[in-house]
Coordinates of C-alpha atoms in Angstrom, one line a residue:
M158 CA 0.3 -0.2 0.4
R159 CA 2.8 2.8 0.3
L160 CA 4.6 1.5 -2.4
C161 CA 1.6 1.7 -4.5
A162 CA 1.0 5.5 -2.9
W163 CA 4.6 6.2 -3.8
Y164 CA 4.2 5.3 -7.3
L165 CA 1.1 6.8 -7.6
Y166 CA 1.9 10.2 -5.6
G167 CA 6.0 10.6 -5.6
E168 CA 7.4 9.0 -9.6
K169 CA 7.1 11.4 -11.9
H170 CA 7.5 11.5 -15.8
R171 CA 8.9 15.0 -16.7
G172 CA 7.1 16.2 -13.6
Y173 CA 3.4 14.3 -14.0
A174 CA 2.5 11.2 -12.6
L175 CA 4.0 8.6 -14.2
N176 CA 0.8 6.1 -13.8
P177 CA -0.8 7.2 -16.8
V178 CA -4.8 6.7 -15.1
A179 CA -3.3 8.7 -12.6
N180 CA -1.9 11.6 -14.9
F181 CA -5.6 11.5 -16.7
H182 CA -7.6 11.8 -13.5
L183 CA -5.4 14.5 -12.1
Q184 CA -5.1 16.5 -15.3
N185 CA -9.0 16.8 -14.8
G186 CA -9.2 18.1 -11.4
S187 CA -9.3 14.8 -9.0
V188 CA -7.9 14.1 -5.5
L189 CA -5.9 11.0 -5.1
W190 CA -8.7 9.7 -2.3
R191 CA -8.0 6.2 -1.4
I192 CA -6.2 3.1 -2.0
N193 CA -8.3 -0.3 -1.4
W194 CA -6.1 -3.8 -0.3
M195 CA -7.2 -6.8 -2.6
A196 CA -9.8 -4.2 -4.2
D197 CA -10.1 -6.7 -7.1
T198 CA -9.2 -10.0 -6.7
S199 CA -9.8 -11.1 -10.5
P200 CA -6.4 -13.0 -11.7
R201 CA -6.0 -10.1 -13.8
G202 CA -6.4 -7.6 -10.9
I203 CA -3.6 -9.7 -9.0
A204 CA -1.5 -9.5 -11.8
A205 CA -2.0 -6.0 -12.9
S206 CA -2.3 -4.5 -9.4
C207 CA -1.1 -7.2 -7.0
G208 CA -5.1 -6.6 -6.5
L209 CA -5.1 -2.9 -5.6
M210 CA -7.1 -0.2 -6.6
V211 CA -7.3 3.5 -6.5
N212 CA -10.5 5.8 -5.8
Y213 CA -10.2 9.0 -7.5
R214 CA -12.7 11.6 -5.7
Y215 CA -13.9 14.7 -8.0
F216 CA -15.2 17.5 -5.9
L217 CA -16.4 19.5 -8.5
E218 CA -16.1 23.0 -6.8
D219 CA -12.4 22.5 -6.6
T220 CA -11.7 20.4 -10.3
A221 CA -10.5 23.5 -12.1
S222 CA -8.8 24.6 -9.3
N223 CA -7.1 21.1 -8.9
S224 CA -6.2 20.9 -12.5
A225 CA -4.6 24.1 -12.6
A226 CA -2.4 23.5 -10.1
Y227 CA -1.6 19.9 -11.8
L228 CA -0.9 21.0 -14.9
G229 CA 0.7 24.4 -13.8
T230 CA 3.4 23.3 -10.9
K231 CA 2.8 19.3 -11.3
Q232 CA 0.6 19.0 -7.6
I233 CA -0.9 16.2 -6.7
K234 CA -4.0 16.8 -4.8
A235 CA -4.1 14.3 -2.6
S236 CA -5.9 12.4 1.2
E237 CA -5.0 12.4 3.9
Q238 CA -4.9 8.2 3.7
V239 CA -2.5 8.8 0.5
L240 CA -0.5 11.2 2.2
A241 CA 0.2 8.9 5.5
L242 CA 0.8 6.3 3.3
V243 CA 3.6 8.3 0.6
S244 CA 5.3 9.9 4.2
Q245 CA 5.3 5.7 6.0
F246 CA 6.9 5.2 2.5
Q247 CA 9.7 7.5 2.5
Q248 CA 10.4 6.8 6.2
N249 CA 11.0 3.6 5.4
S250 CA 12.4 3.6 2.0
K251 CA 15.6 2.7 0.6
L252 CA 15.1 4.6 -2.4

């Protein structure tokens, strides 16, 4: 879960989210909202993402400003849950 949070929040390509699905949602003004453990236990889900799934949440009143912040300053808006996982990853990582 921590590695997934870091991958979605911290791994970048030219300053934007490396994951194409994350990049799509963030460009459209979403918030990286929640990472769900074993949410997709299908063979494809296990093979593709170890069963993890991510929720992106759209707060309609914030989508324009979130999109502008992401596209302009490459700032990713994320929930406290995701930021806590990112912080735990950074504290425990040897990367």
